[in-house]
mmCIF file of C-alpha atoms in Angstrom:
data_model
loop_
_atom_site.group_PDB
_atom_site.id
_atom_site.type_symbol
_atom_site.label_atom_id
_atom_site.label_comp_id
_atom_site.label_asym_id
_atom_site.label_seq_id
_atom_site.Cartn_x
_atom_site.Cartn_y
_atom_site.Cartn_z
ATOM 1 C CA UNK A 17 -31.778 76.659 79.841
ATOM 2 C CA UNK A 18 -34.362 77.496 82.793
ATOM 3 C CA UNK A 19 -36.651 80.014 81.444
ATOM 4 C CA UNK A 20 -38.560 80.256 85.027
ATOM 5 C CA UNK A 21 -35.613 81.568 86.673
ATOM 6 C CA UNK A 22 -34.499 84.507 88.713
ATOM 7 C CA UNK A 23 -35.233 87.052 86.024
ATOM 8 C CA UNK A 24 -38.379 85.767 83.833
ATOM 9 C CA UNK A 25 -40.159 84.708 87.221
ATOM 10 C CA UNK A 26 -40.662 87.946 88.794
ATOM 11 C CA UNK A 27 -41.852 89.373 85.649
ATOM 12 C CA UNK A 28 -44.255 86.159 84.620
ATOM 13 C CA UNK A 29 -46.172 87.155 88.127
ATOM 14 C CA UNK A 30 -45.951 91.044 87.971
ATOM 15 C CA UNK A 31 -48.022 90.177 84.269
ATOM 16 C CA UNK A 32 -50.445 87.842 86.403
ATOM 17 C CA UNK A 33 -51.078 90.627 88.843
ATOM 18 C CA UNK A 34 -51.825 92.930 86.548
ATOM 19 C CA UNK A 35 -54.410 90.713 84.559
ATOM 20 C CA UNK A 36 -55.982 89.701 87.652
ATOM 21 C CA UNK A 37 -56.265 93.724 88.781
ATOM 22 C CA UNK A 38 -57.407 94.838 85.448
ATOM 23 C CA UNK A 39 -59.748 92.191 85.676
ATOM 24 C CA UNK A 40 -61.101 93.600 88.690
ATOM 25 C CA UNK A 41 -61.123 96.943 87.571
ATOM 26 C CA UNK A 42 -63.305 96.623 84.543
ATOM 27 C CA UNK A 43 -65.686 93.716 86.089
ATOM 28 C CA UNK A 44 -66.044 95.128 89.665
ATOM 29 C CA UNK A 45 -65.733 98.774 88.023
ATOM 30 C CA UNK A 46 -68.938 97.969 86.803
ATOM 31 C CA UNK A 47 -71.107 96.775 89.466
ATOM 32 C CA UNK A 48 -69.415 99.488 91.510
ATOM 33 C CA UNK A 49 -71.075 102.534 88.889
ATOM 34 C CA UNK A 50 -74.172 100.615 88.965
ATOM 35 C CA UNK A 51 -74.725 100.850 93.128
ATOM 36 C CA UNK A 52 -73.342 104.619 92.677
ATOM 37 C CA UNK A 53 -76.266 105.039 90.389
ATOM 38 C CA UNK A 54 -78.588 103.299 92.496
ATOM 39 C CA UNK A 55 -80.496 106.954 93.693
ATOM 40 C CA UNK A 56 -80.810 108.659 90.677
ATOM 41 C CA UNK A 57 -83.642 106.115 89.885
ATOM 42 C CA UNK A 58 -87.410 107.475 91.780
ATOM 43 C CA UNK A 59 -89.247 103.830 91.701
ATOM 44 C CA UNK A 60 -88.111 100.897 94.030
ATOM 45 C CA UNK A 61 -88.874 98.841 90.929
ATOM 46 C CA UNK A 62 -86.221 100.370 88.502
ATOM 47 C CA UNK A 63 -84.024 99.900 91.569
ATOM 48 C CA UNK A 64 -84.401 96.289 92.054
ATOM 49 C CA UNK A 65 -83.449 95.591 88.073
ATOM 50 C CA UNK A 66 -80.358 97.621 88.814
ATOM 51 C CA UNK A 67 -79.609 95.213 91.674
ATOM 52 C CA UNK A 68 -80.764 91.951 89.687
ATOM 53 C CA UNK A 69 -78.389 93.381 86.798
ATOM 54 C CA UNK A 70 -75.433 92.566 89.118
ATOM 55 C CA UNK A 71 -76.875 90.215 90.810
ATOM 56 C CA UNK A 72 -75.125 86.798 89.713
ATOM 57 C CA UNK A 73 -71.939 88.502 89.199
ATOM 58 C CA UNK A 74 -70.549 91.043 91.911
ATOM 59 C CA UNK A 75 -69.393 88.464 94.217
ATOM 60 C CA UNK A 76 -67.380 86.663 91.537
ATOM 61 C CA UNK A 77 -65.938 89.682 90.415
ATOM 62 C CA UNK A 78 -64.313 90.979 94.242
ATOM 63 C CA UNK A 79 -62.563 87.711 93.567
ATOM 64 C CA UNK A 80 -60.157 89.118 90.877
ATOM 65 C CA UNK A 81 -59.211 91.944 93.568
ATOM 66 C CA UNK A 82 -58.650 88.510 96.296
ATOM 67 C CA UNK A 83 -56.292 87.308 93.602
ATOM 68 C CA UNK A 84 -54.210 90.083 92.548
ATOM 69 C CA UNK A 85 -53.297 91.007 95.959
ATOM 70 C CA UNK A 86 -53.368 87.294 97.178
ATOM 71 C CA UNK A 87 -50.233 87.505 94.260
ATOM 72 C CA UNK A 88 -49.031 90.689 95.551
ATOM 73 C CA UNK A 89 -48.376 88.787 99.185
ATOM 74 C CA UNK A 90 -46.534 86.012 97.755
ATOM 75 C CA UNK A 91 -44.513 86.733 95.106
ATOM 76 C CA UNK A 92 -43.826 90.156 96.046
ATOM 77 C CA UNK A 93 -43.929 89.992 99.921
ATOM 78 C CA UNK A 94 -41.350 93.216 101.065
ATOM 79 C CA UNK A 95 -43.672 95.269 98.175
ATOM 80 C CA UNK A 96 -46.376 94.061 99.719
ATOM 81 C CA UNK A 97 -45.730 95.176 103.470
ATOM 82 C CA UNK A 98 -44.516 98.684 101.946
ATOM 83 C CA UNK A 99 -47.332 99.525 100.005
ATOM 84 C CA UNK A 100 -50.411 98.368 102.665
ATOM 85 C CA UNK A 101 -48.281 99.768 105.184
ATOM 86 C CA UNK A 102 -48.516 103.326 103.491
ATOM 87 C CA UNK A 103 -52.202 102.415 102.518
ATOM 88 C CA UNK A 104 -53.406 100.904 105.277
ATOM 89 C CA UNK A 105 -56.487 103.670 106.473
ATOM 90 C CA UNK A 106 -57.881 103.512 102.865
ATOM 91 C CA UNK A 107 -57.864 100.334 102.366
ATOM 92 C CA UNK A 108 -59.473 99.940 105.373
ATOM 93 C CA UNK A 109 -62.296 102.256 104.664
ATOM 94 C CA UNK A 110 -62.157 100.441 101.310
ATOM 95 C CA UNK A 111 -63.132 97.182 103.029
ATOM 96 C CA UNK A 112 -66.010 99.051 105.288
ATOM 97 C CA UNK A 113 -67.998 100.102 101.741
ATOM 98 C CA UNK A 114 -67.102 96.827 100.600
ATOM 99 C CA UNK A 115 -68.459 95.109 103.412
ATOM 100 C CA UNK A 116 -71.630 98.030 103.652
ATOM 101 C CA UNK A 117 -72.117 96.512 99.939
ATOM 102 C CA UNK A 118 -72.274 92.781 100.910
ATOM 103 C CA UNK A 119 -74.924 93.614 104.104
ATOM 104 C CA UNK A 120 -77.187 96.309 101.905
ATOM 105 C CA UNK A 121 -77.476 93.536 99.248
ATOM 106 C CA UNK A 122 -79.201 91.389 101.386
ATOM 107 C CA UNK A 123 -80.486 93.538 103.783
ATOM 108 C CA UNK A 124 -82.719 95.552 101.152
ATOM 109 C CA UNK A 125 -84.930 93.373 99.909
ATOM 110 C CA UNK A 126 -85.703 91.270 103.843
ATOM 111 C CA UNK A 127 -86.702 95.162 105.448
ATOM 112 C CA UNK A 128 -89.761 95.981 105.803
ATOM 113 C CA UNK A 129 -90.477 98.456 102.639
ATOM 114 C CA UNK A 130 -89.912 101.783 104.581
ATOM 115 C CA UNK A 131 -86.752 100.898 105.943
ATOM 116 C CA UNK A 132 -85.424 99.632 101.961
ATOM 117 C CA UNK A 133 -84.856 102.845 100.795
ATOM 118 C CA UNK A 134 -82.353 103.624 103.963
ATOM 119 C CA UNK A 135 -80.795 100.326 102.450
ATOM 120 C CA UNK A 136 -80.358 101.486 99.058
ATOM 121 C CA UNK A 137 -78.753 104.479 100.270
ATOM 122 C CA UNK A 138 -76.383 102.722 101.851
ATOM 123 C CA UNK A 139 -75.113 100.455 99.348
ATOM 124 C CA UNK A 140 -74.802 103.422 97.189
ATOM 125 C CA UNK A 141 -72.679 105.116 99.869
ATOM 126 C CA UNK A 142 -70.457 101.921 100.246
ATOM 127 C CA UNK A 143 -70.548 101.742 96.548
ATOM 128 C CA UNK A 144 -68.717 105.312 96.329
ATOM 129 C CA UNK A 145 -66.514 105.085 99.364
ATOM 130 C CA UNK A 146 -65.080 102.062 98.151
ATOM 131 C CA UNK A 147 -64.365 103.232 94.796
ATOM 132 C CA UNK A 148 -63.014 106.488 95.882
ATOM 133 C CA UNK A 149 -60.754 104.725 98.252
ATOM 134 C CA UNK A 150 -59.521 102.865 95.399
ATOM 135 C CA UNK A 151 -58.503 105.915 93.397
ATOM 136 C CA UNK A 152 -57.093 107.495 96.275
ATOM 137 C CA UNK A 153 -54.519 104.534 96.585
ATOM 138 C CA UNK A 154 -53.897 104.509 92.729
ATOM 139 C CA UNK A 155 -53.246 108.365 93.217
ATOM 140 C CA UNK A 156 -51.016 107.614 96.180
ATOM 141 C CA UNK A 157 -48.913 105.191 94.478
ATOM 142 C CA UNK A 158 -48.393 106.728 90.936
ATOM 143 C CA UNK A 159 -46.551 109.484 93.545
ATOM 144 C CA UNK A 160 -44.899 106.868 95.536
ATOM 145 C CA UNK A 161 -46.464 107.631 98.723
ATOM 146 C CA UNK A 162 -44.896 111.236 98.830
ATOM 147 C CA UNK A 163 -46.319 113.628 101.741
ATOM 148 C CA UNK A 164 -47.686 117.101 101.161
ATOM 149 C CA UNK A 165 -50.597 118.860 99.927
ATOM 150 C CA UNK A 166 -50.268 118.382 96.204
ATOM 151 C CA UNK A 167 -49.517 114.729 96.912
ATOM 152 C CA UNK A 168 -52.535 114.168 98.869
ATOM 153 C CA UNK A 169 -54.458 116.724 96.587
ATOM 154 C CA UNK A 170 -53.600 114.613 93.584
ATOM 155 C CA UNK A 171 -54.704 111.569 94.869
ATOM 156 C CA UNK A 172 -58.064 112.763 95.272
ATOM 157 C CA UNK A 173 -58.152 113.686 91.953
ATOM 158 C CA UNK A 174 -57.591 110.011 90.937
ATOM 159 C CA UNK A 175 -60.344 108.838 93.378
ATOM 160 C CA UNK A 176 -62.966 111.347 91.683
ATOM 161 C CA UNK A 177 -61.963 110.400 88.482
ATOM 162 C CA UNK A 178 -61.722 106.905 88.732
ATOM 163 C CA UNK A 179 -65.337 106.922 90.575
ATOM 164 C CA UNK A 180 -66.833 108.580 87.320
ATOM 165 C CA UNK A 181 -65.212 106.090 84.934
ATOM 166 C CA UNK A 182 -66.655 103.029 87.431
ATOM 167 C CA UNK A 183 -70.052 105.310 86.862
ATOM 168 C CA UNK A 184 -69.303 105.121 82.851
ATOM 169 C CA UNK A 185 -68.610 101.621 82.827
ATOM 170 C CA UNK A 186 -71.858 101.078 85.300
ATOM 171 C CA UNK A 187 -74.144 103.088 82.947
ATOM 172 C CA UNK A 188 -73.058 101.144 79.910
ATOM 173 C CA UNK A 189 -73.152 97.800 81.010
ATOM 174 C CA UNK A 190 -77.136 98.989 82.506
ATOM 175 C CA UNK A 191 -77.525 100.170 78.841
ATOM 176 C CA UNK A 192 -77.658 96.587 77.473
ATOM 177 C CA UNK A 193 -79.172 94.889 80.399
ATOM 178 C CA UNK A 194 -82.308 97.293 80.842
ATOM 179 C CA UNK A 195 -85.195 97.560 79.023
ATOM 180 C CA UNK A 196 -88.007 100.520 78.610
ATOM 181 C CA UNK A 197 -87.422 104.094 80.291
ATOM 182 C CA UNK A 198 -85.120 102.964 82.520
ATOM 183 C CA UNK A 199 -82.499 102.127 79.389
ATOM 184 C CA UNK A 200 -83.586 105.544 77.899
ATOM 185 C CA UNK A 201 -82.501 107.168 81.213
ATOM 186 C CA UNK A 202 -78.596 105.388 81.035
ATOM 187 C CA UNK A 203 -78.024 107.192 78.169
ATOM 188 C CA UNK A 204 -77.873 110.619 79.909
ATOM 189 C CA UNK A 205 -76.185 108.865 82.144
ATOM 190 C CA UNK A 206 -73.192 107.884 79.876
ATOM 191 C CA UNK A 207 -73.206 111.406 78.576
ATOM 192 C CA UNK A 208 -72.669 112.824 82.066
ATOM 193 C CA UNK A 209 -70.295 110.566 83.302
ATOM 194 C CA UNK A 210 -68.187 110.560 79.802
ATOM 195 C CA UNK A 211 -67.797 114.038 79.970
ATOM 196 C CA UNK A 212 -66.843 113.853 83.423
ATOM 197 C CA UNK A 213 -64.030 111.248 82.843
ATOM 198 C CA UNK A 214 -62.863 112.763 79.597
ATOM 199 C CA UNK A 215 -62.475 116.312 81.785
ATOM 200 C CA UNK A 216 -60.718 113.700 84.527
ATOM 201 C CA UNK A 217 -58.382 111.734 81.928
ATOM 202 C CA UNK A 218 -56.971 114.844 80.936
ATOM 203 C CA UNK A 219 -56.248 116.729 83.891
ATOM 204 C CA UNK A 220 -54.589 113.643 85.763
ATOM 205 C CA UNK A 221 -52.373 112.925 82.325
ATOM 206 C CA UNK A 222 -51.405 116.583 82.714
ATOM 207 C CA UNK A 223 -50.498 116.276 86.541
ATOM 208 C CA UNK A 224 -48.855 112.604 86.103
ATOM 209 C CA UNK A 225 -46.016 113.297 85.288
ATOM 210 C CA UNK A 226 -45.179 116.116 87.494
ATOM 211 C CA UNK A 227 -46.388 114.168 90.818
ATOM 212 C CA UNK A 228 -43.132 111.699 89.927
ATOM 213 C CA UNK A 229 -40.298 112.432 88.271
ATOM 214 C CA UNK A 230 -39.860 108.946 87.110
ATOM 215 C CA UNK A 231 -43.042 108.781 85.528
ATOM 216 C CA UNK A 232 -42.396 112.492 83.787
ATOM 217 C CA UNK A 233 -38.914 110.961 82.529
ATOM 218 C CA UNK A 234 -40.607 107.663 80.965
ATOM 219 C CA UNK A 235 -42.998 109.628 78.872
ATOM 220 C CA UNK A 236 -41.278 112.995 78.317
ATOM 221 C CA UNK A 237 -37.948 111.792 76.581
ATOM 222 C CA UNK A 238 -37.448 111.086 72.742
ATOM 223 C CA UNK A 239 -38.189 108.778 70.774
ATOM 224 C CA UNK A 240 -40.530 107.454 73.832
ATOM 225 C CA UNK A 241 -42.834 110.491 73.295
ATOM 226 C CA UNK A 242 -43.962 109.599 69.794
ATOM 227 C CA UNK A 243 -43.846 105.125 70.876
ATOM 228 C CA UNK A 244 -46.314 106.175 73.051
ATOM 229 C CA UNK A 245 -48.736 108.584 71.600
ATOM 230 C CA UNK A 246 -50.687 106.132 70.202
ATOM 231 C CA UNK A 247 -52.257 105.272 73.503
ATOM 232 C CA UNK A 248 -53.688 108.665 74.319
ATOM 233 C CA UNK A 249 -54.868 109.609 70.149
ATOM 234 C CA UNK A 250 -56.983 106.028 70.590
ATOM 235 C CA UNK A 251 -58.316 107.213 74.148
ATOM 236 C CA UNK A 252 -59.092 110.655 71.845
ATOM 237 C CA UNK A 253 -60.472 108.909 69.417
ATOM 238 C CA UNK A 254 -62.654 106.655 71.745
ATOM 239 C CA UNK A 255 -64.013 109.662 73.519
ATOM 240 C CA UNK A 256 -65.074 111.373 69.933
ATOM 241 C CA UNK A 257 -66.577 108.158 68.592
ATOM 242 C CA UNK A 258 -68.707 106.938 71.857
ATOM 243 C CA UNK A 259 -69.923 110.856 72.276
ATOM 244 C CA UNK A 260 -70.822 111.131 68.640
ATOM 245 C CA UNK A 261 -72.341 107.646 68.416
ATOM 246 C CA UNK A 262 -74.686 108.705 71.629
ATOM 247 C CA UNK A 263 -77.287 110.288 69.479
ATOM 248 C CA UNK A 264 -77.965 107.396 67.087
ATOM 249 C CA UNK A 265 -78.820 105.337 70.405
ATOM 250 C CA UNK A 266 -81.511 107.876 71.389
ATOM 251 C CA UNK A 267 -82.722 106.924 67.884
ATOM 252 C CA UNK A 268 -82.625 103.568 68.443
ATOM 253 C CA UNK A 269 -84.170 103.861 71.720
ATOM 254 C CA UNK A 270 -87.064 105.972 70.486
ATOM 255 C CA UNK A 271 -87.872 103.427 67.926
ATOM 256 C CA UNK A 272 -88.093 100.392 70.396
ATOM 257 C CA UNK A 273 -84.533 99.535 68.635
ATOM 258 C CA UNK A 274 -81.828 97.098 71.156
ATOM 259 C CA UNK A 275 -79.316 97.824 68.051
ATOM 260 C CA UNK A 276 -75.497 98.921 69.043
ATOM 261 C CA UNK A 277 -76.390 98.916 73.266
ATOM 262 C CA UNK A 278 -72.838 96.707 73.687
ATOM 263 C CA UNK A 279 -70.686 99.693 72.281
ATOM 264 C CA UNK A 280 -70.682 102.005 74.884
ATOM 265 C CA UNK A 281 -69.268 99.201 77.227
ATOM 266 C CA UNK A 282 -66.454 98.054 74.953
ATOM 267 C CA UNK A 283 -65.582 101.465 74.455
ATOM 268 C CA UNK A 284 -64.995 102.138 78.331
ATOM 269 C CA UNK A 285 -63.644 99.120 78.646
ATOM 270 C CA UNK A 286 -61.256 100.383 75.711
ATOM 271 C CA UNK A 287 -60.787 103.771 77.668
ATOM 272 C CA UNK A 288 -60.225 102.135 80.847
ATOM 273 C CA UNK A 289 -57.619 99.531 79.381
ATOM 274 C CA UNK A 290 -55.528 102.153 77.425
ATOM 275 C CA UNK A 291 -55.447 103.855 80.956
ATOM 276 C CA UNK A 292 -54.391 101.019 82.362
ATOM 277 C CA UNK A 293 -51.861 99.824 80.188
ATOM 278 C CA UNK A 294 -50.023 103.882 80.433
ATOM 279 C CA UNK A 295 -50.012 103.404 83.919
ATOM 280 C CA UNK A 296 -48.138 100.015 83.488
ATOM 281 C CA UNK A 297 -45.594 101.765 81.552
ATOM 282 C CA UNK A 298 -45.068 104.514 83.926
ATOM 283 C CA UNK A 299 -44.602 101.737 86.792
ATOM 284 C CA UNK A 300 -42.608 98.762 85.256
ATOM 285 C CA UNK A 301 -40.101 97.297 85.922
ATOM 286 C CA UNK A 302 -40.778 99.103 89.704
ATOM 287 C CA UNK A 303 -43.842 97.852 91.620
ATOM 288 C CA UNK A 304 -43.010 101.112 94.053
ATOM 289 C CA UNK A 305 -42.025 103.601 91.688
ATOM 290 C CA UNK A 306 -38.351 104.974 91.926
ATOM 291 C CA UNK A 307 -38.163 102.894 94.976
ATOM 292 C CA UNK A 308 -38.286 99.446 94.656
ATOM 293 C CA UNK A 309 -38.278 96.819 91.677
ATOM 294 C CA UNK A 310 -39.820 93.351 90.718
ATOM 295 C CA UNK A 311 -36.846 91.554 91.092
ATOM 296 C CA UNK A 312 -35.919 93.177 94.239
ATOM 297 C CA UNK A 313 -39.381 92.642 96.030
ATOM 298 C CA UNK A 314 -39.563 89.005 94.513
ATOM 299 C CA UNK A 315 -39.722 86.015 96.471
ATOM 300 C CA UNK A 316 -36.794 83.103 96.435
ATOM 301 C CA UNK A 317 -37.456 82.128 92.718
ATOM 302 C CA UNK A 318 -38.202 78.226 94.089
ATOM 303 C CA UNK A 319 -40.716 79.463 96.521
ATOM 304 C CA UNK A 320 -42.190 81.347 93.307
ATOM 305 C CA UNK A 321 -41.893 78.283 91.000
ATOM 306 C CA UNK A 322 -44.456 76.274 93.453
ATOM 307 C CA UNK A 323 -46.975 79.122 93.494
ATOM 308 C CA UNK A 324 -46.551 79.488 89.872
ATOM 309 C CA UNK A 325 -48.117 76.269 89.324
ATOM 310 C CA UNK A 326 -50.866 76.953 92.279
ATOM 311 C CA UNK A 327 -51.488 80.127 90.206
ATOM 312 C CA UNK A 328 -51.788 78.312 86.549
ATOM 313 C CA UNK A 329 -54.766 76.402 88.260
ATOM 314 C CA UNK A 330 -56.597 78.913 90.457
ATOM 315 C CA UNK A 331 -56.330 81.627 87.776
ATOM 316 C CA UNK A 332 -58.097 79.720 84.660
ATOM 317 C CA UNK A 333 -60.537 77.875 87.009
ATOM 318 C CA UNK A 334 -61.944 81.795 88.239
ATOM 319 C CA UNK A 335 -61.488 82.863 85.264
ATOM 320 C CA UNK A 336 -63.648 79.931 83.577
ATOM 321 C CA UNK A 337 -66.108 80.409 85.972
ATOM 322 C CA UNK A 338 -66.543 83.799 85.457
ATOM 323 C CA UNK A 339 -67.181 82.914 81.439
ATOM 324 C CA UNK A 340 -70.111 80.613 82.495
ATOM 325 C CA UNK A 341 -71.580 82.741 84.676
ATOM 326 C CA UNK A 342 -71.731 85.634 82.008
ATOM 327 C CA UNK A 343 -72.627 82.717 79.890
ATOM 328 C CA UNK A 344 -75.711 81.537 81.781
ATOM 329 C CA UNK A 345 -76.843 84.739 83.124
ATOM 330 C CA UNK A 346 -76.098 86.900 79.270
ATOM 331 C CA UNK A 347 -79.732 88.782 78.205
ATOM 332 C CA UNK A 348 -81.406 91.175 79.910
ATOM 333 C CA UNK A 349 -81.781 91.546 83.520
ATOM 334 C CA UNK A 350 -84.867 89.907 84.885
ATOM 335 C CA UNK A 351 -87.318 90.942 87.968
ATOM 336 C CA UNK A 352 -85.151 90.437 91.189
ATOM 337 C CA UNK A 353 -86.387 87.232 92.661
ATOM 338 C CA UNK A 354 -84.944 85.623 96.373
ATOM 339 C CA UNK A 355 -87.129 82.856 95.709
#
């Protein structure tokens, strides 16, 4: 019996796709909250360990986003042309922040010194306009691309809130590469921004299911309801936990203490990932909800048997070189050098 057939195929590369976005999410998510935070810092110097934080890996990690939509073409190539097609004006302004990002990066530290502030700004403002672009298309798909005021309204909602959890995630991962008062001032930045996205996670769980009725059905039907509740009590419980444990950092900060800075990170990436994985209930098997489904958007199952095997290389090797750059690069952020 063929197990890469017809019916396992389509499947085997809508789980690829998702690793490789979720991938993206949480290592781009990152780098994105750190250039969002770039002006709440006064001296150029704090602002340059920000940038040298990132530094080795914000290029690697837009690769993950290359991949999962590189995926998206191939194996799912009608999806593909319906969903860029709806979303084609924010993922272009997606692409100009991206691309403001790339240019600032340079650009800031070649000016002449009155001119690098402008720069900063900049990457900060390509920072946020590319992640609320990418909310804005999450919002627009969990509707299915449905016109009208609350549809549009909605999807704003997502690109606010997923802009403050990309400002969690960025706060957290400064909190264990900084040092000094610029580590004591991430903490009141996770505070902030985790009250922000816990005020956010509810209010779009509430909405969810009545911007699609497909979604509503999924979640609001018995004995579904009580399968999934386990995903928002740990999301509850993550919240509670990571606001409670905030104080005893302030401790350990005040005493010169490193202790416990990884936890806020794994416990975004925890919020983030239980996110995730509810909206990959809502969606699957569709990859345009109430519309259109895997096997219906696949490709010819030998055209997706040869990218398959393309995919088992490229995947791992990015993937292995994003482990050794971690690797090499793990500690605390160092004075940015171009030398």
């Amino acid at each position: 019996m063929d197990f890469f057939n017809a019916d396992t195929l389509p499947v085997i590369f809508a789980g690829l796709m998702a690793l490789s976005l979720w991938l993206y999410v949480i290592l781009d998510g990152y780098d994105l909250g750190v250039g969002i935070l770039l002006p709440f810092t006064k001296t150029i110097h704090d602002k340059n360990k920000m940038i040298s934080s990132i530094g080795p890996f914000w290029d690697a990690n837009e690769t993950w986003l290359v991949l999962g939509i590189g995926l998206l073409l191939v194996a799912f190539p009608k999806a593909h042309g319906m969903i860029l097609g709806e979303l084609y004006l924010p993922v272009a302004l997606m692409l100009i922040g991206l691309i403001l990002r790339g240019v600032a990066f340079d650009f800031r530290v070649k000016v002449k010194t009155a001119h690098q502030l402008t720069w900063n700004y900049i990457f900060a403002f390509g920072s946020l306009l590319a992640s609320l672009m990418q909310g804005i298309m999450l919002g627009r798909y969990i509707t299915g691309f449905a016109e009208g005021y609350f549809a549009w309204g909605f999807a704003l909602l997502v690109g606010i809130g997923l802009s403050f959890a990309y400002v969690l995630l960025g706060a957290s991962w400064l909190l264990m590469k900084m040092e000094g008062s610029l580590q004591t001032s991430t903490l009141h930045w996770i505070k902030n921004s985790l009250l922000c996205v816990a005020a956010m996670v509810c209010l779009i769980s509430i909405i969810s299911p009545f911007a699609n009725q497909v979604i509503f059905d999924k979640w609001f039907v018995l004995p579904n309801f009580f399968y999934l509740s386990p995903l928002p009590l740990l999301s509850f419980g993550l919240f509670i936990f990571l606001f409670c444990y905030l104080p005893k950092l302030q401790k350990y900060q005040a005493n010169k203490n490193d202790k416990g800075c990884w936890i806020p990170f794994v416990c975004s990436v925890g919020i983030m990932s239980l996110a995730y994985i509810g909206l990959a209930y809502s969606v699957f098997p569709d990859i345009i909800v109430g519309r259109l489904t895997i096997w219906e958007a696949a490709s010819d199952p030998e055209a997706l048997r040869i990218i398959l095997w393309g995919t088992l290389v490229v995947l791992p090797t990015i993937l292995a070189y994003s482990i050794f750059s971690y690797y090499v690069f793990r500690g605390k952020a160092t004075d940015l050098s171009y030398d």
